[in-house]
Amino acid sequence: MNSKFLGTGVALVTPFKADLSIDHAALAHIVNYNIEKGTEYLVICGTTGESVTLTKQEKKEVVATISKANNGKLPLVLGIGGNNTTAVVEEIKSTDLSGIDAILSVSPYYSKPTQEGIYQHFKAIAETSPIDVILYNVPGRTSKNIEVETTLRLANDFKNIVAVKEAGNNMSQYLELIKNKPEDFLIISGDDDLALGVTLAGGAGVISVIGQAFPKEFSNMIRLGLKGDAKGAYKLHYKLMAVIGLIFEENNPAGIKAVFEALNLCQDSVRLPLVPASSQLKQKIVDFVNTF
């Protein structure tokens, strides 16, 4: 089993200054904060990293900042995905993947392909990628679910497709995947609220949004889940439950950036079409952080 991706991975934010340029100092600080507090691996340029608003050059700079701060300590996963298969394949070919342990590739959005189309898309990616591939199913954002059969078909057909980040918020789909997956294939939760239940059921852990703000508590919770200590793990889950709800109340990553602002880790600036969390939500987040 690929133990690199067991436990808690975090989908890192891209911090911005007030002028919306990238705050590289804050980004390096967040990486160090996560390393020190027990996060198992880092995910770069995912949805939470606002990757769709970053230029190619900015993405390179973000990868460079994170790689330098990480200094080989934790495995790194890089988001490379899209709804133009040829463009995704070209991006994989033209990206320097040295020091990157896997690609996280989102299912094609907007185009609404059939299951066969999704299979062929990921087949092209698997055949191109020189490193491991983690599928990313997030039907709430793509409008198409990767059905269990399609995920399992890809898992069985391609050795370098090693995991799925499943974020359909559908417990029965998680259980179906865990029950029928190949032995070494990892089912990673992409839903912070379900992550512990998925882990206890036989999942491999989580790629988390809230985990990067409370890495010590969140990664401990998942570690206890992997050991089957439900009682100890749920104690931590209940402690974090309210803030998991808050960060997704308006949109992601405005919520998690409001948490980071309350923790003095970075500003809450986001790029359009996203806007910062409302003052009401910020107040609830500040209240949570102050009593945590």
Coordinates of C-alpha atoms in Angstrom, one line a residue:
M1 CA 0.0 0.0 0.0
N2 CA 1.3 3.5 -0.9
S3 CA 1.8 4.7 2.7
K4 CA 2.9 8.2 1.4
F5 CA -0.8 9.1 1.1
L6 CA -2.1 7.5 4.3
G7 CA -3.4 9.9 6.9
T8 CA -3.9 13.6 6.5
G9 CA -3.1 15.5 3.4
V10 CA -4.0 19.2 3.2
A11 CA -5.3 21.1 0.2
L12 CA -3.1 24.3 0.7
V13 CA -4.6 27.7 0.2
T14 CA -2.7 30.3 -2.0
P15 CA -2.4 33.3 0.3
F16 CA -2.8 36.7 -1.4
K17 CA -1.8 40.2 -0.2
A18 CA -4.3 43.1 -0.3
D19 CA -3.3 43.8 -3.9
L20 CA -4.0 40.1 -4.7
S21 CA -0.4 39.3 -5.5
I22 CA 0.7 36.0 -4.0
D23 CA 2.0 36.2 -0.4
H24 CA 4.9 33.8 -0.6
A25 CA 6.1 34.5 2.9
A26 CA 2.7 33.5 4.3
L27 CA 2.6 30.4 2.1
A28 CA 6.0 29.3 3.4
H29 CA 4.8 29.9 7.0
I30 CA 1.6 27.8 6.5
V31 CA 3.8 25.0 5.1
N32 CA 6.1 25.1 8.1
Y33 CA 3.1 25.3 10.5
N34 CA 1.7 22.1 8.9
I35 CA 5.0 20.2 8.9
E36 CA 5.6 21.1 12.6
K37 CA 2.1 20.0 13.7
G38 CA 1.9 16.6 12.0
T39 CA 0.3 16.9 8.6
E40 CA 1.3 13.8 6.5
Y41 CA 1.4 15.3 2.9
L42 CA 0.7 18.6 1.1
V43 CA -1.5 19.2 -1.9
I44 CA -0.6 22.1 -4.2
C45 CA -2.8 24.1 -6.6
G46 CA -6.1 22.3 -5.9
T47 CA -9.5 23.9 -5.7
T48 CA -8.7 25.4 -2.3
G49 CA -5.5 26.9 -3.8
E50 CA -7.6 28.9 -6.3
S51 CA -5.6 27.3 -9.1
V52 CA -8.1 28.4 -11.8
T53 CA -7.1 32.0 -11.0
L54 CA -3.4 31.5 -11.1
T55 CA -1.2 32.1 -14.2
K56 CA 1.2 29.3 -15.4
Q57 CA 4.1 31.4 -14.0
E58 CA 2.3 31.9 -10.6
K59 CA 1.7 28.1 -10.4
K60 CA 5.4 27.5 -10.9
E61 CA 6.3 30.1 -8.2
V62 CA 3.8 28.5 -5.8
V63 CA 5.3 25.1 -6.4
A64 CA 8.8 26.5 -5.9
T65 CA 7.9 28.3 -2.6
I66 CA 6.2 25.1 -1.2
S67 CA 9.0 22.8 -2.3
K68 CA 11.7 25.1 -0.7
A69 CA 9.8 25.4 2.6
N70 CA 9.0 21.7 2.7
N71 CA 12.6 20.8 1.8
G72 CA 11.8 17.1 1.2
K73 CA 10.1 16.6 4.5
L74 CA 6.6 15.6 3.3
P75 CA 5.3 14.1 0.1
L76 CA 3.9 16.6 -2.4
V77 CA 0.9 16.2 -4.6
L78 CA 0.2 18.7 -7.5
G79 CA -3.2 19.5 -8.9
I80 CA -3.2 19.1 -12.7
G81 CA -6.6 18.7 -14.2
G82 CA -9.2 20.2 -16.5
N83 CA -11.9 19.5 -19.1
N84 CA -9.7 19.6 -22.1
T85 CA -7.9 16.2 -22.1
T86 CA -5.3 17.3 -24.6
A87 CA -4.4 20.4 -22.6
V88 CA -4.1 18.4 -19.4
V89 CA -1.8 15.9 -21.1
E90 CA 0.3 18.7 -22.5
E91 CA 0.5 20.4 -19.0
I92 CA 1.7 17.1 -17.5
K93 CA 4.4 16.8 -20.2
S94 CA 5.6 20.4 -19.8
T95 CA 5.6 20.6 -16.0
D96 CA 8.7 19.9 -14.0
L97 CA 7.5 17.1 -11.8
S98 CA 10.8 16.5 -10.0
G99 CA 10.1 16.4 -6.2
I100 CA 6.4 15.8 -6.8
D101 CA 5.1 12.5 -5.6
A102 CA 1.7 12.4 -7.4
I103 CA -0.7 14.3 -9.6
L104 CA -4.2 15.0 -8.3
S105 CA -6.5 15.3 -11.3
V106 CA -10.1 16.5 -11.1
S107 CA -12.7 14.8 -13.2
P108 CA -13.6 16.9 -16.3
Y109 CA -16.1 19.7 -15.3
Y110 CA -18.7 21.6 -17.4
S111 CA -18.5 19.3 -20.4
K112 CA -20.6 16.6 -18.6
P113 CA -18.9 13.5 -20.3
T114 CA -20.3 10.0 -20.1
Q115 CA -18.6 7.4 -17.8
E116 CA -16.7 6.2 -20.9
G117 CA -15.5 9.7 -21.6
I118 CA -14.3 10.0 -18.0
Y119 CA -12.5 6.7 -18.3
Q120 CA -10.8 7.7 -21.6
H121 CA -9.8 11.1 -20.1
F122 CA -8.0 9.4 -17.1
K123 CA -6.6 6.7 -19.4
A124 CA -4.8 9.5 -21.4
I125 CA -3.6 11.0 -18.2
A126 CA -2.3 7.7 -16.7
E127 CA -0.5 6.8 -19.9
T128 CA 1.2 10.3 -19.9
S129 CA 2.1 10.7 -16.3
P130 CA 5.6 9.7 -15.2
I131 CA 4.4 9.7 -11.5
D132 CA 1.4 8.4 -9.5
V133 CA -2.1 9.7 -10.3
I134 CA -4.9 10.4 -7.7
L135 CA -8.3 10.7 -9.3
Y136 CA -10.5 13.5 -7.9
N137 CA -14.3 13.0 -7.9
V138 CA -16.2 16.2 -6.8
P139 CA -19.6 16.0 -8.5
G140 CA -20.8 19.2 -6.7
R141 CA -18.2 21.1 -8.7
T142 CA -18.1 19.1 -11.9
S143 CA -21.8 18.2 -12.2
K144 CA -20.9 14.6 -13.1
N145 CA -20.2 11.8 -10.6
I146 CA -17.4 9.3 -11.3
E147 CA -19.5 6.1 -10.7
V148 CA -18.0 3.4 -8.6
E149 CA -17.6 1.1 -11.6
T150 CA -15.5 3.7 -13.5
T151 CA -13.2 4.4 -10.5
L152 CA -12.6 0.6 -10.0
R153 CA -12.1 0.1 -13.7
L154 CA -9.4 2.8 -13.7
A155 CA -7.9 1.4 -10.5
N156 CA -7.6 -2.1 -12.0
D157 CA -6.4 -1.0 -15.4
F158 CA -3.6 1.4 -14.5
K159 CA -0.9 0.7 -12.0
N160 CA 0.0 4.4 -11.5
I161 CA -3.6 5.3 -10.6
V162 CA -3.1 4.7 -6.9
A163 CA -6.0 6.5 -5.2
V164 CA -9.2 8.5 -5.5
K165 CA -10.0 11.6 -3.6
E166 CA -13.7 11.1 -3.3
A167 CA -15.7 14.2 -2.5
G168 CA -19.3 13.3 -3.4
N169 CA -20.4 13.6 0.3
N170 CA -22.1 10.2 -0.3
M171 CA -21.3 7.6 2.4
S172 CA -22.8 4.7 0.5
Q173 CA -20.5 5.4 -2.5
Y174 CA -17.5 5.5 -0.1
L175 CA -18.4 2.2 1.4
E176 CA -19.0 0.6 -2.1
L177 CA -15.5 1.8 -3.1
I178 CA -13.8 0.5 0.1
K179 CA -15.6 -2.8 -0.2
N180 CA -14.7 -3.5 -3.8
K181 CA -11.3 -1.7 -4.4
P182 CA -8.1 -3.5 -5.3
E183 CA -6.0 -4.1 -2.2
D184 CA -3.4 -1.4 -2.7
F185 CA -5.8 1.3 -4.0
L186 CA -6.5 4.1 -1.6
I187 CA -9.9 5.7 -0.9
I188 CA -9.2 9.2 0.4
S189 CA -11.9 11.3 1.8
G190 CA -12.4 14.8 0.2
D191 CA -15.2 15.6 2.7
D192 CA -13.9 17.0 6.0
D193 CA -17.2 16.2 7.7
L194 CA -17.2 12.5 6.6
A195 CA -13.4 11.9 6.8
L196 CA -13.4 10.2 10.2
G197 CA -16.3 7.8 9.3
V198 CA -14.6 7.0 6.0
T199 CA -11.3 6.3 7.7
L200 CA -12.9 4.0 10.3
A201 CA -14.6 2.1 7.5
G202 CA -11.3 1.3 5.8
G203 CA -10.4 4.5 4.0
A204 CA -6.9 5.8 3.8
G205 CA -7.5 9.2 5.5
V206 CA -8.3 12.6 4.0
I207 CA -7.2 15.5 1.8
S208 CA -8.6 18.2 4.0
V209 CA -9.3 21.9 3.9
I210 CA -9.7 22.6 7.6
G211 CA -6.8 20.3 8.5
Q212 CA -4.3 23.0 7.4
A213 CA -5.7 25.4 10.1
F214 CA -5.8 22.8 12.9
P215 CA -3.2 20.3 11.7
K216 CA -2.4 18.8 15.1
E217 CA -5.9 18.0 16.1
F218 CA -7.1 17.0 12.7
S219 CA -4.2 14.7 11.8
N220 CA -4.4 13.1 15.3
M221 CA -8.1 12.4 14.7
I222 CA -7.3 10.6 11.4
R223 CA -4.4 8.7 13.0
L224 CA -6.7 7.4 15.7
G225 CA -9.2 6.5 13.0
L226 CA -6.6 4.5 11.1
K227 CA -5.9 2.6 14.3
G228 CA -9.6 2.0 14.8
D229 CA -9.8 4.1 18.0
A230 CA -13.3 5.5 17.3
K231 CA -13.9 6.9 20.8
G232 CA -10.6 8.9 20.9
A233 CA -11.0 10.1 17.3
Y234 CA -14.6 11.2 17.8
K235 CA -13.6 13.4 20.8
L236 CA -11.5 15.4 18.4
H237 CA -14.1 15.3 15.6
Y238 CA -16.7 16.9 17.9
K239 CA -14.2 19.6 18.9
L240 CA -13.7 20.5 15.2
M241 CA -17.3 19.9 13.9
A242 CA -18.6 23.5 14.2
V243 CA -15.7 25.0 12.3
I244 CA -15.9 22.4 9.5
G245 CA -19.5 23.6 8.9
L246 CA -18.5 27.3 9.1
I247 CA -15.7 27.2 6.5
F248 CA -18.1 25.8 3.8
E249 CA -21.0 28.0 4.8
E250 CA -20.4 30.5 2.0
N251 CA -17.6 29.2 -0.3
N252 CA -14.2 27.5 -0.2
P253 CA -11.6 28.9 0.2
A254 CA -13.0 32.2 1.6
G255 CA -14.0 30.3 4.8
I256 CA -10.6 28.7 5.4
K257 CA -8.8 32.0 4.6
A258 CA -11.0 33.7 7.3
V259 CA -9.8 31.1 9.7
F260 CA -6.2 31.8 8.7
E261 CA -6.8 35.5 9.2
A262 CA -8.2 34.8 12.7
L263 CA -5.0 32.7 13.4
N264 CA -2.8 35.5 12.0
L265 CA -1.4 33.1 9.4
C266 CA -2.5 35.1 6.3
Q267 CA -4.9 37.7 5.0
D268 CA -8.4 36.6 3.9
S269 CA -8.0 38.0 0.3
V270 CA -9.4 35.8 -2.5
R271 CA -9.5 36.5 -6.3
L272 CA -12.7 37.1 -8.2
P273 CA -15.2 35.6 -8.8
L274 CA -14.8 34.7 -5.2
V275 CA -15.2 37.3 -2.5
P276 CA -14.1 37.2 1.2
A277 CA -16.3 35.8 3.9
S278 CA -19.1 38.1 5.1
S279 CA -18.6 40.0 8.3
Q280 CA -21.2 37.7 10.0
L281 CA -19.4 34.6 9.1
K282 CA -16.0 36.1 10.0
Q283 CA -17.3 36.9 13.5
K284 CA -18.5 33.3 14.0
I285 CA -15.1 32.1 12.9
V286 CA -13.3 34.5 15.2
D287 CA -15.5 33.3 18.1
F288 CA -14.6 29.7 17.3
V289 CA -10.9 30.3 17.1
N290 CA -10.9 32.4 20.3
T291 CA -12.6 29.6 22.3
F292 CA -10.8 26.6 20.6

